Tab-separated table of C-alpha atoms in Angstrom:
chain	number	residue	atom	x	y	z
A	29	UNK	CA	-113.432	-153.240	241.764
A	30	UNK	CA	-114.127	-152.179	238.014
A	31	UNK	CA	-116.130	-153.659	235.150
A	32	UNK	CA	-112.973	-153.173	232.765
A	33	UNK	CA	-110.961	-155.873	235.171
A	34	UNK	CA	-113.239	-158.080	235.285
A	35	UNK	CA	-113.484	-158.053	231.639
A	36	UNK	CA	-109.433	-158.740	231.628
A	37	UNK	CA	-109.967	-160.860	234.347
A	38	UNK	CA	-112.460	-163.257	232.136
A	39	UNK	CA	-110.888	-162.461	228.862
A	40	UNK	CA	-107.061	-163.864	229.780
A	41	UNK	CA	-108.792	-166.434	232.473
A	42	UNK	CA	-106.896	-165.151	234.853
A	43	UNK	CA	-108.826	-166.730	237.700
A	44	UNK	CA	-108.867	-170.164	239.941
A	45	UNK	CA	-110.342	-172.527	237.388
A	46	UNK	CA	-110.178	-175.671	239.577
A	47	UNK	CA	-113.545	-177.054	240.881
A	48	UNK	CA	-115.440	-174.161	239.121
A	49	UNK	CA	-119.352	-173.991	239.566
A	50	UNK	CA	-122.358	-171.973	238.994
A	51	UNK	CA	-124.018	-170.646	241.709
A	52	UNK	CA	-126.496	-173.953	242.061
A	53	UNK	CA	-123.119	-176.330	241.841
A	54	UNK	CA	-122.631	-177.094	238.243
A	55	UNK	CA	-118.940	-177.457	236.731
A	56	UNK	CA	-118.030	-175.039	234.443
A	57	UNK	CA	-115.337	-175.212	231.994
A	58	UNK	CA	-114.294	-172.358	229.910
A	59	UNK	CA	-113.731	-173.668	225.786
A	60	UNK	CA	-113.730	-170.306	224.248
A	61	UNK	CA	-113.832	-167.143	226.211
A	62	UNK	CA	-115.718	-165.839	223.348
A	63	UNK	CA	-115.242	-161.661	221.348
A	64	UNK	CA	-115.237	-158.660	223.386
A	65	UNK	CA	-117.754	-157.211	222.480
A	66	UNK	CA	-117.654	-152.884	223.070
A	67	UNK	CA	-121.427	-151.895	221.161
A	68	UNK	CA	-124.832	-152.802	223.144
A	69	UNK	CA	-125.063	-156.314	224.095
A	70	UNK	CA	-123.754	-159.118	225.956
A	71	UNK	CA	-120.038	-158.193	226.611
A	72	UNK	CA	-118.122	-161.504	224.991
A	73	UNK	CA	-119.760	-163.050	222.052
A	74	UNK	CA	-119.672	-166.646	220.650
A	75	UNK	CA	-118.400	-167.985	224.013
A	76	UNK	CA	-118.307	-171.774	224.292
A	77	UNK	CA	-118.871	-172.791	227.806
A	78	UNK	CA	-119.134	-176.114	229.210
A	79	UNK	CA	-121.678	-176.537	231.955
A	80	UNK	CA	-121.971	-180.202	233.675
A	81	UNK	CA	-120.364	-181.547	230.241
A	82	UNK	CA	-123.001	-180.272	228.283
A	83	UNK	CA	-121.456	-177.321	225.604
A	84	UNK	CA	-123.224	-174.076	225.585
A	85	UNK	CA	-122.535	-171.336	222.684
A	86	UNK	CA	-123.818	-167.814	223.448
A	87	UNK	CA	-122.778	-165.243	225.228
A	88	UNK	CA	-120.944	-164.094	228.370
A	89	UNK	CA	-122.122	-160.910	230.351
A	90	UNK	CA	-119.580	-159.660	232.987
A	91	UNK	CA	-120.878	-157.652	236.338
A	92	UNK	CA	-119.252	-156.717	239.347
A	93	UNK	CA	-122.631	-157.852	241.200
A	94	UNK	CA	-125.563	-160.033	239.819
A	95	UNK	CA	-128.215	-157.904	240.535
A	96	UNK	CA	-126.886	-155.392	238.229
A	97	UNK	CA	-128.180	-157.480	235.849
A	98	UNK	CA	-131.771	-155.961	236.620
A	99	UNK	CA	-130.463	-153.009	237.638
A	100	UNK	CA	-128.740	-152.936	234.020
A	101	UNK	CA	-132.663	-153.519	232.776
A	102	UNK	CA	-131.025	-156.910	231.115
A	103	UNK	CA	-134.024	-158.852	231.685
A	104	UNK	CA	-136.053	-157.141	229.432
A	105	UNK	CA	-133.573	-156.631	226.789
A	106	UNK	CA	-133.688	-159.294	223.940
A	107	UNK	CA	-130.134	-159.264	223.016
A	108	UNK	CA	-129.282	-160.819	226.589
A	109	UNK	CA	-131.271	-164.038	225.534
A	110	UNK	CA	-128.893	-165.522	224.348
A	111	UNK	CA	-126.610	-165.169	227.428
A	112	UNK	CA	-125.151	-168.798	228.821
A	113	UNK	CA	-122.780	-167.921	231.633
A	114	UNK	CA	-122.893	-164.520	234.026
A	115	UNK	CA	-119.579	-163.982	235.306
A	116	UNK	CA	-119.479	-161.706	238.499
A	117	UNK	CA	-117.547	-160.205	241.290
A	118	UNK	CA	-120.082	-161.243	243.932
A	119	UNK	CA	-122.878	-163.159	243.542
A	120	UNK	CA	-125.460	-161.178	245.313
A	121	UNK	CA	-128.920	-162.333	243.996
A	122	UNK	CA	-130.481	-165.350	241.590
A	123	UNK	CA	-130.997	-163.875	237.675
A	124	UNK	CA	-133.387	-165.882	236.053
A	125	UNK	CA	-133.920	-165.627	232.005
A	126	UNK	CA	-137.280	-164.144	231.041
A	127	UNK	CA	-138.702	-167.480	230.768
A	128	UNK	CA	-138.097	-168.582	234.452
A	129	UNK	CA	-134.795	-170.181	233.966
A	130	UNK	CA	-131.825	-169.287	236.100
A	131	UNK	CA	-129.045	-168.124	234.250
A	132	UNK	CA	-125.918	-169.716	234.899
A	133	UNK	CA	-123.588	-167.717	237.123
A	134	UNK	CA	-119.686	-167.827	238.557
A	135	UNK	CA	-118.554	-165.718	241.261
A	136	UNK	CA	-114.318	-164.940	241.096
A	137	UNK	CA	-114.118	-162.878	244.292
A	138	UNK	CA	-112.279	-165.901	245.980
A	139	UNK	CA	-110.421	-166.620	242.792
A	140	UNK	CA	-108.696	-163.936	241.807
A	141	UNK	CA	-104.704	-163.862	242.887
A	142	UNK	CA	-104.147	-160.741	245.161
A	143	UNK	CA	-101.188	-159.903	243.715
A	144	UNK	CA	-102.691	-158.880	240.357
A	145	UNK	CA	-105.702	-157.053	241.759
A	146	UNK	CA	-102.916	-155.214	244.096
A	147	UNK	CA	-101.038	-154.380	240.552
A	148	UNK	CA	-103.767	-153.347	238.730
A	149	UNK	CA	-105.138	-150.825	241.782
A	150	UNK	CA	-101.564	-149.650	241.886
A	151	UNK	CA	-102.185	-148.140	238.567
A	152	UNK	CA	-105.607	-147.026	239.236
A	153	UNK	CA	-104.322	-145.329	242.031
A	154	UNK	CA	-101.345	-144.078	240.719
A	155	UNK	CA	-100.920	-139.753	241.021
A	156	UNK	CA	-98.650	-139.854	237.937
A	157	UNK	CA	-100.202	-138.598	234.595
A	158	UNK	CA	-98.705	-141.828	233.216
A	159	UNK	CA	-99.725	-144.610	235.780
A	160	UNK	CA	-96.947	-146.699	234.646
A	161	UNK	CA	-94.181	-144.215	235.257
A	162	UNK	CA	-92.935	-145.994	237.762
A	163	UNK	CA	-92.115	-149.118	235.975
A	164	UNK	CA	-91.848	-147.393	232.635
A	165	UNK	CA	-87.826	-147.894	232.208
A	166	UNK	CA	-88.760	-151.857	233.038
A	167	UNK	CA	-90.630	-151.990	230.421
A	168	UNK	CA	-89.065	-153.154	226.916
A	169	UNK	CA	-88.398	-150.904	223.739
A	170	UNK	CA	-89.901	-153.265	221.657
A	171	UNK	CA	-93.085	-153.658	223.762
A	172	UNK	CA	-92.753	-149.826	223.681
A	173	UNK	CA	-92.770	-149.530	219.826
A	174	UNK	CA	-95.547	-152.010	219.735
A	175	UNK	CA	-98.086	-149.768	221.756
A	176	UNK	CA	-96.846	-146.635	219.698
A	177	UNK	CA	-97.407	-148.095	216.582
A	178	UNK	CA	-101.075	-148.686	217.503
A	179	UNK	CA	-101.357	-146.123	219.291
A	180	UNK	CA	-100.451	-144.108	215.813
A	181	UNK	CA	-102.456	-146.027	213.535
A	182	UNK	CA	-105.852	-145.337	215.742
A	183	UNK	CA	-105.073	-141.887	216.324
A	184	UNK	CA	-104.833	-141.497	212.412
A	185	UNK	CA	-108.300	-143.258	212.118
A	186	UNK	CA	-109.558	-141.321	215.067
A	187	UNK	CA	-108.782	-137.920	213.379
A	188	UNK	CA	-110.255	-138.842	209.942
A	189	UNK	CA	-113.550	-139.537	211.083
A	190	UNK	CA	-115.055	-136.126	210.883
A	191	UNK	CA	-113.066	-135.928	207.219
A	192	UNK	CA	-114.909	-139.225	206.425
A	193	UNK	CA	-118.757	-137.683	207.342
A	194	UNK	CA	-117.793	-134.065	205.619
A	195	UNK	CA	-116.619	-136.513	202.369
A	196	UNK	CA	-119.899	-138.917	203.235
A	197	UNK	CA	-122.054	-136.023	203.961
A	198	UNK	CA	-120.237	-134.082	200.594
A	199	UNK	CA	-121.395	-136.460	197.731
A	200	UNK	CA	-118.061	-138.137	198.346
A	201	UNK	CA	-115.866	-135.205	197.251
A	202	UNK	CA	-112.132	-135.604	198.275
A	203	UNK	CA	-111.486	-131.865	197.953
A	204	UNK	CA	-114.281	-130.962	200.101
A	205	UNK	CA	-112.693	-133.809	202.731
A	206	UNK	CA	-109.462	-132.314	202.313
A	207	UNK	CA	-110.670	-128.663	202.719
A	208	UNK	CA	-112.419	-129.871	206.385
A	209	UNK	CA	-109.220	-131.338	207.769
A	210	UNK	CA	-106.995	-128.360	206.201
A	211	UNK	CA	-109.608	-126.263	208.468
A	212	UNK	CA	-109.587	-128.259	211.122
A	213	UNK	CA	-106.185	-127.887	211.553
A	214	UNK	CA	-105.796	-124.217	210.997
A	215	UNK	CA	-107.636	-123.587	214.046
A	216	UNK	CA	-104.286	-125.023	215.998
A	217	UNK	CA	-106.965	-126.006	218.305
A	218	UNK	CA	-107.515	-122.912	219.948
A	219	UNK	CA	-109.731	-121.307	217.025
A	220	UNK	CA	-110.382	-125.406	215.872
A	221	UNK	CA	-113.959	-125.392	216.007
A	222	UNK	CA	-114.780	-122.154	214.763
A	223	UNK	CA	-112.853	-123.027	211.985
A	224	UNK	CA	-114.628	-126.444	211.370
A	225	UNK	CA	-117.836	-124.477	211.456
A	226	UNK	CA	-116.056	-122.395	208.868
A	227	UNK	CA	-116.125	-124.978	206.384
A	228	UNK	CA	-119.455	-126.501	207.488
A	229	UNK	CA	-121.070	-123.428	205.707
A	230	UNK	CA	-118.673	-122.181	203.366
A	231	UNK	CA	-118.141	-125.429	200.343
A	232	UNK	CA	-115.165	-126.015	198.652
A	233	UNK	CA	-116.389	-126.001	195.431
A	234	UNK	CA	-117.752	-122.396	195.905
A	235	UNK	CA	-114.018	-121.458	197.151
A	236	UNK	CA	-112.272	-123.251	194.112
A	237	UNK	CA	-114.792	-121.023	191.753
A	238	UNK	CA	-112.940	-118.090	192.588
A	239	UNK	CA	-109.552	-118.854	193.980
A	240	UNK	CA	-107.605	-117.246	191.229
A	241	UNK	CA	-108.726	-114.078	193.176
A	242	UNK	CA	-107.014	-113.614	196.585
A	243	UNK	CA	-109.633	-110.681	197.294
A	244	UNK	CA	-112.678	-112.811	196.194
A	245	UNK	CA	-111.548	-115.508	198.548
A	246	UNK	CA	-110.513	-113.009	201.326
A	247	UNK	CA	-114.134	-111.780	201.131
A	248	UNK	CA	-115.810	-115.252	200.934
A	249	UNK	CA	-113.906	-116.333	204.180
A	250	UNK	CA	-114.076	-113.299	206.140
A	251	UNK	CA	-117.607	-113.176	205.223
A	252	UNK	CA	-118.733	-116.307	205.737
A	253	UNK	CA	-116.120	-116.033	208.973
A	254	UNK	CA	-118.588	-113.245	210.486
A	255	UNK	CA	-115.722	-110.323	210.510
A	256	UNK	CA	-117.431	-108.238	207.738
A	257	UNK	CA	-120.984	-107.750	209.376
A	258	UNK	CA	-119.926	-103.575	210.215
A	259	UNK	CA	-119.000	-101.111	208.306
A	260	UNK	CA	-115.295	-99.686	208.636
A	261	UNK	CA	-113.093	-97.077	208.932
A	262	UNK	CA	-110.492	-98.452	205.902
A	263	UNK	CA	-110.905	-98.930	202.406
A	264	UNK	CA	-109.970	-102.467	202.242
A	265	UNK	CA	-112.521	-104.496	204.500
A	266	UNK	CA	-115.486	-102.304	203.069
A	267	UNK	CA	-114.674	-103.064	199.731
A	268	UNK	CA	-114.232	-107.151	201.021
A	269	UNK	CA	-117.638	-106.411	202.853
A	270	UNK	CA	-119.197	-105.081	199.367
A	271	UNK	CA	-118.228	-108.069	197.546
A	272	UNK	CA	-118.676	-110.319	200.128
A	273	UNK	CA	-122.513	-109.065	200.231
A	274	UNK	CA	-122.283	-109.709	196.113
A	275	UNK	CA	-121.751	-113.248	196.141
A	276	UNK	CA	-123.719	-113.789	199.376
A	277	UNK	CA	-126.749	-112.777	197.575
A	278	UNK	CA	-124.786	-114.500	194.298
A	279	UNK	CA	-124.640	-117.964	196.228
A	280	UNK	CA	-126.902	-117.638	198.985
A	281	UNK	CA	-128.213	-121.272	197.863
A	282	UNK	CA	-125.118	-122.587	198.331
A	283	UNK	CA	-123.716	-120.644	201.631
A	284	UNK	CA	-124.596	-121.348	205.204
A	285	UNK	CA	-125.946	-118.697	207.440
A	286	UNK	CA	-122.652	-116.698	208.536
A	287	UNK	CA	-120.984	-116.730	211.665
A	288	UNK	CA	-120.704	-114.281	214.736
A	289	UNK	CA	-117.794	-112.753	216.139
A	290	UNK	CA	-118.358	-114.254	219.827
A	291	UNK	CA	-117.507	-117.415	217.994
A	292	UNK	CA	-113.788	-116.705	217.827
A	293	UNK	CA	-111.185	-116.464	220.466
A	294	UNK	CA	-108.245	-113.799	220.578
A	295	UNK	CA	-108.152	-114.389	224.303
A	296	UNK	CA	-104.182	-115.287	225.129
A	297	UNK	CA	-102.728	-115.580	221.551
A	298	UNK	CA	-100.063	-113.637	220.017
A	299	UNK	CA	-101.387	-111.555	217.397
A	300	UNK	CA	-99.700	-113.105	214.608
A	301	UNK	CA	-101.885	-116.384	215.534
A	302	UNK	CA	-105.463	-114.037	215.699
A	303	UNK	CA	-108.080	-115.837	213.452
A	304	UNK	CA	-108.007	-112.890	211.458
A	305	UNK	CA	-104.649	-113.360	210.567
A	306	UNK	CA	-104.856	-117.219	210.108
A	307	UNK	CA	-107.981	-116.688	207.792
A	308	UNK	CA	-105.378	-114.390	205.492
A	309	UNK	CA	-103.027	-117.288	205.621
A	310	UNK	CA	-105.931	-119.615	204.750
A	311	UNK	CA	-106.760	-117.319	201.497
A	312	UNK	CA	-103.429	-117.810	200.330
A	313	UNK	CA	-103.151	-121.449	200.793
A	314	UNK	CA	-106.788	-121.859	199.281
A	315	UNK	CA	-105.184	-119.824	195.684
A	316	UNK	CA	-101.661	-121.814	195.619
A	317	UNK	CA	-103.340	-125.060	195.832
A	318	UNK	CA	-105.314	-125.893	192.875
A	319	UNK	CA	-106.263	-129.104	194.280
A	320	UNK	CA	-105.425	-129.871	197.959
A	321	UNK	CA	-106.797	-133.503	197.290
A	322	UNK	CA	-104.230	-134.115	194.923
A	323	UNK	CA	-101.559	-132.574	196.422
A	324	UNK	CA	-101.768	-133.574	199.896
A	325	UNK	CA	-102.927	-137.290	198.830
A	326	UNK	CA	-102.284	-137.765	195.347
A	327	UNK	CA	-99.306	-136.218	194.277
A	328	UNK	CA	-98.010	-135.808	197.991
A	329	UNK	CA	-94.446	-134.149	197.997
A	330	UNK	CA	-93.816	-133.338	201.623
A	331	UNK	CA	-90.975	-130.504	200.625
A	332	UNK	CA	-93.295	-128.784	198.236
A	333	UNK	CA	-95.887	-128.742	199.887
A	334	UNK	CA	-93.862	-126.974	202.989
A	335	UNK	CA	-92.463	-124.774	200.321
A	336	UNK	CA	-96.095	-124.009	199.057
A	337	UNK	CA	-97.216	-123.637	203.050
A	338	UNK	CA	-95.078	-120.709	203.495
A	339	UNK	CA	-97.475	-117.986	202.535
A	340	UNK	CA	-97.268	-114.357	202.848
A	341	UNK	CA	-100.269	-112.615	203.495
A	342	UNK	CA	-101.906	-109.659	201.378
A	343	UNK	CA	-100.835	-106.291	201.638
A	344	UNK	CA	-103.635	-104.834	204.119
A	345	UNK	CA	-102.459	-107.876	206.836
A	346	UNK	CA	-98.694	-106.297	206.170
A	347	UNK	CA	-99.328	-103.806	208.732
A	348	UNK	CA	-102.769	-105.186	209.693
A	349	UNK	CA	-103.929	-108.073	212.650
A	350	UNK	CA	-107.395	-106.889	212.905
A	351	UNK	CA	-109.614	-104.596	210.523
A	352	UNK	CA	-109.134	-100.676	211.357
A	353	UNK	CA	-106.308	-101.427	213.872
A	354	UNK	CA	-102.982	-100.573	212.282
A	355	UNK	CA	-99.829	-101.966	213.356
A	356	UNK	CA	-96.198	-102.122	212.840
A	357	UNK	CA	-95.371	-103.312	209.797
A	358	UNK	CA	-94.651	-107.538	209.593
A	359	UNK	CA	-94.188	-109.955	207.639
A	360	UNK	CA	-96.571	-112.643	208.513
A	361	UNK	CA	-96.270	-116.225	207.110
A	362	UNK	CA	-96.380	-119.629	208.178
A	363	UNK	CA	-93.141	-120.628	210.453
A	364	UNK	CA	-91.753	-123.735	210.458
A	365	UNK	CA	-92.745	-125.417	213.513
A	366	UNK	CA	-96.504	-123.552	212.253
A	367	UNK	CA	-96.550	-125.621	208.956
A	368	UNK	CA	-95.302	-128.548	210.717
A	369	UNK	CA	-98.190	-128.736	212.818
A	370	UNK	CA	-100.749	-128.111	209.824
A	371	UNK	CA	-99.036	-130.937	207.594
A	372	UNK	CA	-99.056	-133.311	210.848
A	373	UNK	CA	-103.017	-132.795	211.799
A	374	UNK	CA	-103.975	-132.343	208.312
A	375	UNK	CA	-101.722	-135.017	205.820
A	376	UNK	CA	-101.303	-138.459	207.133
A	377	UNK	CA	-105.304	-138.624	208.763
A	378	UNK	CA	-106.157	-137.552	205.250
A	379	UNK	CA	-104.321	-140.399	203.686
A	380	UNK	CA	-105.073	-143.183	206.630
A	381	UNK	CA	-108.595	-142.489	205.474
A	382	UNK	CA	-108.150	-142.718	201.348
A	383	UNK	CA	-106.111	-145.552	202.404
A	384	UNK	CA	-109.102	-147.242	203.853
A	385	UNK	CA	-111.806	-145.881	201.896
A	386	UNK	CA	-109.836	-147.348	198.533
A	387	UNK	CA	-108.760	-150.131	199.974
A	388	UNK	CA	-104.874	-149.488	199.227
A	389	UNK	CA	-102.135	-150.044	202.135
A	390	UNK	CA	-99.785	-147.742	200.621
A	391	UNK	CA	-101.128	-144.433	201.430
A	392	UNK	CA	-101.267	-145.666	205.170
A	393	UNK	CA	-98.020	-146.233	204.442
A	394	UNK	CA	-97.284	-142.701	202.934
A	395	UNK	CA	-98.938	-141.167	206.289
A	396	UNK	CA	-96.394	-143.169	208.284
A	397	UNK	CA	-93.445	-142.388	206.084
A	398	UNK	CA	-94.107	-138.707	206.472
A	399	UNK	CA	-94.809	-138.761	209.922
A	400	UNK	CA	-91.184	-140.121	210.165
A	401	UNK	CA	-90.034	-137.625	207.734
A	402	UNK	CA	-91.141	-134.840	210.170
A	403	UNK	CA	-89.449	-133.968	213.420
A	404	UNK	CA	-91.402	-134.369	216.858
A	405	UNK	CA	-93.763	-132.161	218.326
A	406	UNK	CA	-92.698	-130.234	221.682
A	407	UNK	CA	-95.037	-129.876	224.260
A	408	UNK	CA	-95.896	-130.642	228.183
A	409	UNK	CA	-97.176	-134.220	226.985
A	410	UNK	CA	-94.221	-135.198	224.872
A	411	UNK	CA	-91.418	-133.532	227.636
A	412	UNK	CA	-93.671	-136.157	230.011
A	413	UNK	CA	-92.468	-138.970	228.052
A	414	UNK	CA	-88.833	-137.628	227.361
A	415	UNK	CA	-88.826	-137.072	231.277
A	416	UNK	CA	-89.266	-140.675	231.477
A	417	UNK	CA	-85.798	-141.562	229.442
A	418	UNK	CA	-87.810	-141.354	225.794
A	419	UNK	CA	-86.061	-139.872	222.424
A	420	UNK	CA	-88.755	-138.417	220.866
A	421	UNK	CA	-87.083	-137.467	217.200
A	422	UNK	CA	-90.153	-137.565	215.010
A	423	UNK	CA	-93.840	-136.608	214.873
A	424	UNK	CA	-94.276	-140.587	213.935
A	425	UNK	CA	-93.118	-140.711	218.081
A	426	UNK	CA	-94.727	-137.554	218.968
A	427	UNK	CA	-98.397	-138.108	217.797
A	428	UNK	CA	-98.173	-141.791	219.153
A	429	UNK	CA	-97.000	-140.482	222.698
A	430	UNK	CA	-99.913	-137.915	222.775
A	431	UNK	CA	-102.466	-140.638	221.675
A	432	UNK	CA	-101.229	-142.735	224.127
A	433	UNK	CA	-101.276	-140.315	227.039
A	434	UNK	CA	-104.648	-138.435	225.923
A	435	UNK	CA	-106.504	-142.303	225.368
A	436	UNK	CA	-105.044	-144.459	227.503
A	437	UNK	CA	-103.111	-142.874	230.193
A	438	UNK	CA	-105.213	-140.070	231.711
A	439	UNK	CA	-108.722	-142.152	231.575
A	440	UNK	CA	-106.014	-144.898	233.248
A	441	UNK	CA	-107.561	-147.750	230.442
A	442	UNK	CA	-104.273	-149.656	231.642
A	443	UNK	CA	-106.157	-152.580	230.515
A	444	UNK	CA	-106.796	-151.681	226.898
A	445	UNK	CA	-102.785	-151.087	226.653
A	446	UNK	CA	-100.272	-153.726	226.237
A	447	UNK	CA	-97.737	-151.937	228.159
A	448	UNK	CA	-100.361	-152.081	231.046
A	449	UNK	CA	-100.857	-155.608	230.045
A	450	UNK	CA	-96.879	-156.372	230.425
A	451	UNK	CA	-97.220	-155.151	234.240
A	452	UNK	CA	-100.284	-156.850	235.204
A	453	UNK	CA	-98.386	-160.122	233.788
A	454	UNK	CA	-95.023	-160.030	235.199
């Protein structure tokens, strides 16, 4: 037995309510179940309970045995004072209140139908990566779209968080907050948080200064980046380590102590994803863009900006992936399924959080729109749900699937997902 169905359990009253009592044989009736409640405190707030026809309002703590109420350290907390009803799995020991009165407590071990505790350990048990795989085709398409939906919206929310503290943190500068999340998603996860630390110590407002100069930017971000701390056998990254030493001393109020090289991985990528390689791409992006604010919020034009995306690197990366290791000469931009995946981590969380920050539904709306206006993402989680009869077509489908598999289905929070909901209920 789990916490997290006993909160379910309480929440949709999905228990024997007839002849209820406390432990010491009062009635109960239930008037209003009361809030769940997720931060510290009582777990349902501004419950109304009715105990021997006299109405409490308070809260509602949920264990799966009383005497984790001590063991919880409850008794000394002061936000359980206000507590009116303990609801537990098995009452195994009187809780008083501080003050010597006992705190009013139901047992539902006898009172729970087996059927839905055998459904709900079905999915807790289940091998499958998706619990529900089982009865996914049973499930309806509009319940389906429901869950997505949601599942979309948070994931948006979820990804503009560290965008919100670097535009908190960054006296509230949208191009800074922009500049994280374009980082952020350069990294293609792999090289993510190197990347993030990236623009941690190297502002925006220093790179805007001197973006009308690919090698001035090349040297900031390899610099900063940790790849120029050597000397070389080529011309080009000792003259990028020359200025980069320039406007290190130029800026050094400004700049963050540099990175090291251990921070990066090359381990298993192709060489035209290296960091190295990506930083080039980076440089480029950094001197086409005036503002990436406006153009990836503002002034948002999903087929210019892919136009814009497509970036070919400076001359030395022609026949370059690493400094003083020539190669065969390539072209190296940005291919489509590449820029796809920077628009999709980088656009729409950007928006969903001007959207909230402003107070204006319509950029949520533009994050939607050109989620929809992309085509889905392939990869083992998405060929999971397309194994289970789903059309994936856009990344609108494609983000929500991965948000529901990465939040709800592998941590198996069945109970925090209305298509777990549907199955417990039917």
């Amino acid at each position: 037995m789990k916490e997290d169905f006993l909160h379910y359990v309480w929440r949709y009253q999905k228990f024997d309510k007839n002849e209820l009592e406390t432990s010491d044989g009062a009635s109960v009736k239930t008037i209003k179940t009361g809030f769940a409640h997720s931060n510290s405190g009582p777990d349902f707030q501004q419950a109304k309970i009715l105990i021997d026809d006299m109405e409490w309002n308070g809260a509602v703590e949920i264990h799966i045995k009383s005497s984790d109420w001590n063991r919880h350290h409850h008794q000394t907390d002061p936000n359980y004072e206000n507590v009116v009803l303990h609801v537990v799995w098995k009452n195994d020991e009187l809780i008083n209140h501080p003050d010597g009165s006992r705190i009013p407590t139901v047992e539902l071990k006898d009172r729970v139908n087996y059927d839905l505790i055998e459904k709900y350990q079905k999915l807790q048990s289940s091998p499958d990566e998706i619990p529900c795989a089982g009865q996914w085709t049973d499930i309806s398409d509009l319940l389906k779209s429901e869950m997505m939906e949601k599942a979309l919206v948070e994931r948006l929310h979820q990804k503009s968080e560290k965008a919100k503290t670097h535009f908190e943190e960054g006296a509230q500068n949208w191009d800074q907050a922009s500049y994280f999340m374009l980082l952020s998603a350069m990294g293609f996860k792999v090289n993510q948080h190197p990347f993030e630390r990236l623009a941690e110590i190297l502002p925006y407002n220093l790179i805007k200064k001197y973006s009308s100069s690919i090698f001035q930017v090349e040297a900031l971000l390899f610099g900063a980046a940790g790849f120029l701390a050597q000397d070389f056998d080529d011309e080009y990254p000792n003259k990028l380590k020359n200025e980069w030493e320039f406007l290190q001393h130029k800026h050094k109020a400004t700049l963050g102590s540099e990175m090291h090289l251990h921070e990066w991985r090359f381990l298993r990528l192709r060489p035209a994803n290296f960091p190295t390689i990506r930083l080039a791409e980076l440089a480029q992006i950094l001197h086409v863009f005036p503002s990436l604010f406006d153009a990836f919020v503002i002034d948002m034009n999903l087929k210019a900006i892919q136009k814009r995306l497509k970036v070919k690197v400076s001359d030395y990366w022609l026949d370059h992936y690493q400094f003083d290791k020539e190669s065969k000469f390539r072209n190296k931009q940005f291919g489509q399924n590449s820029i796809k995946t920077l628009i999709v981590n980088c656009i729409p969380p950007l928006l969903a959080l001007y959207a909230n920050s402003v107070g204006e539904e319509r950029y949520m709306d533009k994050a939607i729109t050109l989620l929809n206006d992309l085509k889905a993402e392939k990869n083992y989680i998405t060929k999971k749900f397309e194994d289970l009869g789903e059309d994936l077509k856009t990344a609108f489908d494609s983000q929500a699937m991965i948000q529901l598999h990465n939040e709800y289905c592998q941590p198996k929070r069945c109970l925090n997902c209305s298509i777990g909901l549907s199955i417990l209920k039917a």
